[in-house]
GROMACS .gro file of C-alpha atoms in nm:
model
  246
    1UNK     CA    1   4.897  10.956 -16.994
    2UNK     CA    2   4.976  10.878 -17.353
    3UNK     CA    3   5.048  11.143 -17.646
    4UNK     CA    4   4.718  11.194 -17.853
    5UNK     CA    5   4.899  11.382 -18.059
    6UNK     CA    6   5.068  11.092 -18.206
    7UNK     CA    7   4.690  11.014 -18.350
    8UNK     CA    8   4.543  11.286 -18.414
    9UNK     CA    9   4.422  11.249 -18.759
   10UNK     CA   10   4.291  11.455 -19.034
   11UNK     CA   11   3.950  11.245 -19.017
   12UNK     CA   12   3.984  11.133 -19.412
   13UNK     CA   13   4.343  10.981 -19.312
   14UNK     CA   14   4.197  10.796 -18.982
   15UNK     CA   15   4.295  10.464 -18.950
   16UNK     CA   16   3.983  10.387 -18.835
   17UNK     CA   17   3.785  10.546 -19.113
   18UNK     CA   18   3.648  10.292 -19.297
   19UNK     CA   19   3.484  10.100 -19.037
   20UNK     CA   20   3.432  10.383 -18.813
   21UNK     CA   21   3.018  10.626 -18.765
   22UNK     CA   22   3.187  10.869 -19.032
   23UNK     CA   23   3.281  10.622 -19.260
   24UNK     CA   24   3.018  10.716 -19.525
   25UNK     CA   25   3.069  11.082 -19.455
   26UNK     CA   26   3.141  11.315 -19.723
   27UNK     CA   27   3.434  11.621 -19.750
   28UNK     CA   28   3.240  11.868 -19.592
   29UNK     CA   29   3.092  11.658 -19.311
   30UNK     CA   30   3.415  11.507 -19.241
   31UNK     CA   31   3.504  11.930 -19.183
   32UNK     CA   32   3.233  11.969 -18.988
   33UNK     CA   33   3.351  11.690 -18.737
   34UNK     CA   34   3.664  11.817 -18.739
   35UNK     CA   35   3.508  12.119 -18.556
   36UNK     CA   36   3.383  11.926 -18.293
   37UNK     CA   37   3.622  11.631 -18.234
   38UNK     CA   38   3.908  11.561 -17.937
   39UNK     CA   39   4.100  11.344 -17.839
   40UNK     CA   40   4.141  11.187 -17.542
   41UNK     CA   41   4.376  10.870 -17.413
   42UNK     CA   42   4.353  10.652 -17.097
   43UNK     CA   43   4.595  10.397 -16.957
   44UNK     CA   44   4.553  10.013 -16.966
   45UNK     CA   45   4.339   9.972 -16.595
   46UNK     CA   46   4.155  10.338 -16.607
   47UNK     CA   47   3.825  10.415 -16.591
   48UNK     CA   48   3.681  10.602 -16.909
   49UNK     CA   49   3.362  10.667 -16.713
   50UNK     CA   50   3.139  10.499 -16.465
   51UNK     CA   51   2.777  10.404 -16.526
   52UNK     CA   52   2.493  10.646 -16.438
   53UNK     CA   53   2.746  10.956 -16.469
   54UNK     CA   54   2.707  11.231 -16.696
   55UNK     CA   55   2.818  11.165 -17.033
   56UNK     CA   56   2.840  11.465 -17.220
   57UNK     CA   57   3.044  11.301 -17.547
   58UNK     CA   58   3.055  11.017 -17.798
   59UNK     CA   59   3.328  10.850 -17.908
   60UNK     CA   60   3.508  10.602 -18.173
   61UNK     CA   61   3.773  10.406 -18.062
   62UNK     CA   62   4.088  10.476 -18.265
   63UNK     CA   63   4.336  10.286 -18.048
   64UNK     CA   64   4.279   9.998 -17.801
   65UNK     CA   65   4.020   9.774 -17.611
   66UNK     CA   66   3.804   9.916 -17.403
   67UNK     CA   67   3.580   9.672 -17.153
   68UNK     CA   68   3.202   9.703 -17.049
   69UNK     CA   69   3.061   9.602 -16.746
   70UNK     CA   70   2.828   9.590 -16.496
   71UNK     CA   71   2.788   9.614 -16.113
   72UNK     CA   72   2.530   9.445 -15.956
   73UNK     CA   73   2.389   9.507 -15.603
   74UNK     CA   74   2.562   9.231 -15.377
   75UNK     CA   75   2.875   9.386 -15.580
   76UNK     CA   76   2.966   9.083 -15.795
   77UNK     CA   77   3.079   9.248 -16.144
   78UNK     CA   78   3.024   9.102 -16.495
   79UNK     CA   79   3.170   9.186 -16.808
   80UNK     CA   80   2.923   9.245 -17.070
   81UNK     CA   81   3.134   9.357 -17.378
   82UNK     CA   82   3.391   9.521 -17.579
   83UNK     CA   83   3.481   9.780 -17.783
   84UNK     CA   84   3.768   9.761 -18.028
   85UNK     CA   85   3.920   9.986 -18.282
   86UNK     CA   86   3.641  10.153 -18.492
   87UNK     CA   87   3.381  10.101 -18.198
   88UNK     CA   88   3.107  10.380 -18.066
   89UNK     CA   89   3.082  10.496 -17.709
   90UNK     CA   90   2.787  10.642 -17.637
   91UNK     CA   91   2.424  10.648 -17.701
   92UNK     CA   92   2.311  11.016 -17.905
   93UNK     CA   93   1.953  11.103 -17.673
   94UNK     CA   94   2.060  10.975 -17.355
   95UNK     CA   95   2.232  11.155 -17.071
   96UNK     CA   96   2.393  10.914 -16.858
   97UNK     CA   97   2.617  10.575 -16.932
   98UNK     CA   98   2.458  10.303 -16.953
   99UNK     CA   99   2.801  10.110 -16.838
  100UNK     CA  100   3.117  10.098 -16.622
  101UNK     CA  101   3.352  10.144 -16.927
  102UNK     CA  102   3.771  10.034 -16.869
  103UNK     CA  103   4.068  10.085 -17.059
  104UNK     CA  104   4.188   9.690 -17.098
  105UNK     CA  105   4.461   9.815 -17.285
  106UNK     CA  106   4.596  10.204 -17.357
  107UNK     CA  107   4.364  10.325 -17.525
  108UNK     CA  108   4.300  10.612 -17.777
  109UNK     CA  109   3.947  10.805 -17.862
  110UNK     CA  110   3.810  10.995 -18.093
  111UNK     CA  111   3.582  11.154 -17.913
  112UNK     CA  112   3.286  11.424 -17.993
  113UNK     CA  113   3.107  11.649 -17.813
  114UNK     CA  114   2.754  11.500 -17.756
  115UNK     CA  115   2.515  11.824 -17.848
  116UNK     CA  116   2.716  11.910 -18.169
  117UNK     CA  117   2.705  11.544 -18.302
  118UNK     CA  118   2.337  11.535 -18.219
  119UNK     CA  119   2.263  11.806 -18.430
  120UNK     CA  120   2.458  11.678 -18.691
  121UNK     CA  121   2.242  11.365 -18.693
  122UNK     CA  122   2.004  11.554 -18.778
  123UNK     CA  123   2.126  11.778 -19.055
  124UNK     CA  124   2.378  11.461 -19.168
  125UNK     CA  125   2.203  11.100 -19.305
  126UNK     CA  126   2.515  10.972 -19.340
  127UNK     CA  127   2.604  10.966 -19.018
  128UNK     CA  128   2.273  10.847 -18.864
  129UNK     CA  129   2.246  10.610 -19.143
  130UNK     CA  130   2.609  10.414 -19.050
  131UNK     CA  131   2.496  10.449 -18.645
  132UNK     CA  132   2.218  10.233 -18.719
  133UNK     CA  133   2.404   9.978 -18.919
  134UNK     CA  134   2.629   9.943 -18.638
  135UNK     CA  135   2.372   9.965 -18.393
  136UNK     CA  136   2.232   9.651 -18.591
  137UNK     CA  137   2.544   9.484 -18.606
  138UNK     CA  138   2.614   9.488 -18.264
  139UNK     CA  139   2.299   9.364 -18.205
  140UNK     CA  140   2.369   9.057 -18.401
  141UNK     CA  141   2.684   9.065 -18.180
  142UNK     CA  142   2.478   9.031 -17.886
  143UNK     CA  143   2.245   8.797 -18.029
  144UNK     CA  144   2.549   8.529 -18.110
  145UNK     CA  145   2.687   8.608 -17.764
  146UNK     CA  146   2.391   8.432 -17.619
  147UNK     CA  147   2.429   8.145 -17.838
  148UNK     CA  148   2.822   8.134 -17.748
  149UNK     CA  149   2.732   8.181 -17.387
  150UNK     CA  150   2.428   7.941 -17.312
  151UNK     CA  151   2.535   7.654 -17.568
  152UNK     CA  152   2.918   7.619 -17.668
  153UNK     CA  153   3.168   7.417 -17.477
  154UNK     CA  154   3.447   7.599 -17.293
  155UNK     CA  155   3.702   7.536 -17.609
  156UNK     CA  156   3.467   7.676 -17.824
  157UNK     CA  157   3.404   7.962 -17.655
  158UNK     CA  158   3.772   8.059 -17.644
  159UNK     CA  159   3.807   7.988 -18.014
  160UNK     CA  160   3.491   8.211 -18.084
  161UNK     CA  161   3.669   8.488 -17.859
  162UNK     CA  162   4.009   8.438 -18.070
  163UNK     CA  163   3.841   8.422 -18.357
  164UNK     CA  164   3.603   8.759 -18.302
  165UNK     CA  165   3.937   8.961 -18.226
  166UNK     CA  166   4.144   8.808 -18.519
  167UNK     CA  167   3.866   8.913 -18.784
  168UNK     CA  168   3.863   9.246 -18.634
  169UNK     CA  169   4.207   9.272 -18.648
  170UNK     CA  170   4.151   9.166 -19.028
  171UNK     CA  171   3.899   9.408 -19.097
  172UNK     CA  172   4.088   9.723 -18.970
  173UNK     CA  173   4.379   9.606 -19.255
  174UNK     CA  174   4.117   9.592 -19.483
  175UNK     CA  175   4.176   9.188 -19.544
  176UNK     CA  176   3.982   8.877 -19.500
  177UNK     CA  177   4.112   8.668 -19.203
  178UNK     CA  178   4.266   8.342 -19.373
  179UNK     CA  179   4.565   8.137 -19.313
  180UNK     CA  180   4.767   8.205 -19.055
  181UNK     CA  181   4.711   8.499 -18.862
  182UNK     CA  182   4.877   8.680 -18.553
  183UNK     CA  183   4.778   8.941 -18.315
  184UNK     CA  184   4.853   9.098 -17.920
  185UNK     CA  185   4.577   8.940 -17.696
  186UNK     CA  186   4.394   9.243 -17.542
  187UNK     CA  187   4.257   9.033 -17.240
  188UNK     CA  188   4.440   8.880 -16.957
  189UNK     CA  189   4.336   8.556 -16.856
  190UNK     CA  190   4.160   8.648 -16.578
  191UNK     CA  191   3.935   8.932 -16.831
  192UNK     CA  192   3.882   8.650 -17.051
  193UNK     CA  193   3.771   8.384 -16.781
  194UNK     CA  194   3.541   8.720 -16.667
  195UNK     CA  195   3.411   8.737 -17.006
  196UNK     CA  196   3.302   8.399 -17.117
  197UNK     CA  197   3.160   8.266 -16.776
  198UNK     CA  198   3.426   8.056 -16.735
  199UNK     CA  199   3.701   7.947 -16.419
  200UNK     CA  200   4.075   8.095 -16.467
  201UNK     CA  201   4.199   7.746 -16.443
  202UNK     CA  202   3.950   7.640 -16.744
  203UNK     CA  203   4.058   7.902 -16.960
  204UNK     CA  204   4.441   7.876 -16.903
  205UNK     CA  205   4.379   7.508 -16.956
  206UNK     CA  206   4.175   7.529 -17.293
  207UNK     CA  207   4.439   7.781 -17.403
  208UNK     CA  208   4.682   7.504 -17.376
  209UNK     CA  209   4.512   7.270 -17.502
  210UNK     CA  210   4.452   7.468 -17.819
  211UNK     CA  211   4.826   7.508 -17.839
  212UNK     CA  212   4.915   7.150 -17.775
  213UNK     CA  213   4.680   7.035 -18.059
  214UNK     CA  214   4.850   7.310 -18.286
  215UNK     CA  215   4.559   7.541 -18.344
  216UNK     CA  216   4.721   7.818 -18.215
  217UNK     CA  217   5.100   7.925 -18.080
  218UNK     CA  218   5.142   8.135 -17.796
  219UNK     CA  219   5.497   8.375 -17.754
  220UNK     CA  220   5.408   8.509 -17.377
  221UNK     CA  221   5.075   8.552 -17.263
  222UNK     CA  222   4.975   8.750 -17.467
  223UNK     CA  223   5.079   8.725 -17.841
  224UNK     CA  224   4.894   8.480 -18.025
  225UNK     CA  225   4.937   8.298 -18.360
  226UNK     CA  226   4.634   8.152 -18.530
  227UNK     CA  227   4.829   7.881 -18.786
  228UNK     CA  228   4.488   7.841 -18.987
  229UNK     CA  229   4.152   7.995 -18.916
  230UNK     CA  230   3.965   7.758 -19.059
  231UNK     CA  231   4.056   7.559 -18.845
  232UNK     CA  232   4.035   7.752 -18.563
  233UNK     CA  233   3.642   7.850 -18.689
  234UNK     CA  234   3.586   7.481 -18.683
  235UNK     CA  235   3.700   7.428 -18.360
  236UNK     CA  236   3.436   7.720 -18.256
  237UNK     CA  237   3.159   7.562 -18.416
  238UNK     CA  238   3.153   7.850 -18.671
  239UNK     CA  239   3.213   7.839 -19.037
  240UNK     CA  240   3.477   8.042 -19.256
  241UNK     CA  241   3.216   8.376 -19.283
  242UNK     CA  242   3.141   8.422 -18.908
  243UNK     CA  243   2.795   8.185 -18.923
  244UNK     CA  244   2.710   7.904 -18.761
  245UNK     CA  245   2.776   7.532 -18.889
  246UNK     CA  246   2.434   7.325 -18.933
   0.00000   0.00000   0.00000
């Protein structure tokens, strides 16, 4: 199990805090979640919690990738998203999780207790204010998933993937993506394959072939170096903001 000390934060130093529900959150609400936050850490493979259990907390993720997915009744699984750094867990009015939720990587929460926060929604704007905007967001999310998922050729796709996880990587430096960028690949092959619909043998080939053509360079499996994204955004089918090219 990993330290959480090592990230426990006062929550106006988090690391996360600018992207994260509090982010709008003044000194004394930031106090007040300090009253009612934990922390809690689960190794890359674990299970944070299954779907249809309990779920008596919410959480940001502080540290990590965390999949979701679910189980249908013949038993064939499908990945249906993921949550990165500054991402919430949880839905405030519902009981039960909505999704089988697994640590890709280690991962680190901040997590709060579910009655507390709800209250504070209530007594706190701010808070139910930024929920919605990421609510909305990942909406949007969803919304370009389809798009990636029913129309874009299998290179796209993996440059649309590379390209979601190097802006969010970006974002949590508090930079535009530009130029040449590297990151640690939070998905295996096999996750990524999972993810996008596609074969293993189609993604480690399109992986190549992004190398080969120099849009990306590869130390391992999983360190990744974008040498321009434009170009990789091009080679998704996206332009330099995140949009779609006409």
């Amino acid at each position: 199990m990993l330290d959480t000390h090592s990230f426990a934060h006062d929550c106006g130093e988090c690391p996360i805090r600018h992207r994260a529900v509090c982010s709008r959150c003044e000194a004394t609400e930031l106090n007040r979640l300090e009253e009612i936050k934990y922390y809690r850490s689960f190794q890359a493979g674990q299970t944070v919690i299954w779907s249809g259990d309990r779920m008596d907390f919410v959480a940001s993720v502080v540290k990590g990738i965390a999949t979701l997915s679910q189980t249908m009744e013949d038993g064939r699984r499908q990945m249906v998203g993921l949550l990165l750094p500054s991402d919430f867990l949880g839905r405030p009015g519902r009981a039960n999780a909505a999704y089988d939720v697994t640590a890709t990587t280690d991962l680190v929460m901040c997590c709060f207790r579910k009655k507390p926060f709800e209250e504070m929604m209530l007594n706190t704007p701010r808070i139910g204010q930024r929920l919605l905007e990421m609510t909305l967001d990942e909406l949007d999310s969803a919304r370009e998933w389809m798009l990636l998922l029913g129309r874009k050729t299998a290179r796209e796709k993996i440059a649309s993937l590379l390209a979601i996880i190097a802006r969010r990587d970006a974002s949590l430096m508090q930079r535009r993506p530009s130029g040449r960028i590297s990151f640690e690949l939070p998905l295996t092959r096999e996750e990524m394959a999972d993810y996008l619909g596609l074969t293993l043998e189609t993604v480690s080939r399109q992986m190549s072939a992004l190398r080969k053509d120099g849009i990306i360079a590869l130390d391992g499996k999983r360190n990744v170096t974008i040498q321009d994204f434009d170009n990789l955004m091009e080679v998704a089918g996206d332009d330099s903001d995140g949009g779609m090219l006409s």
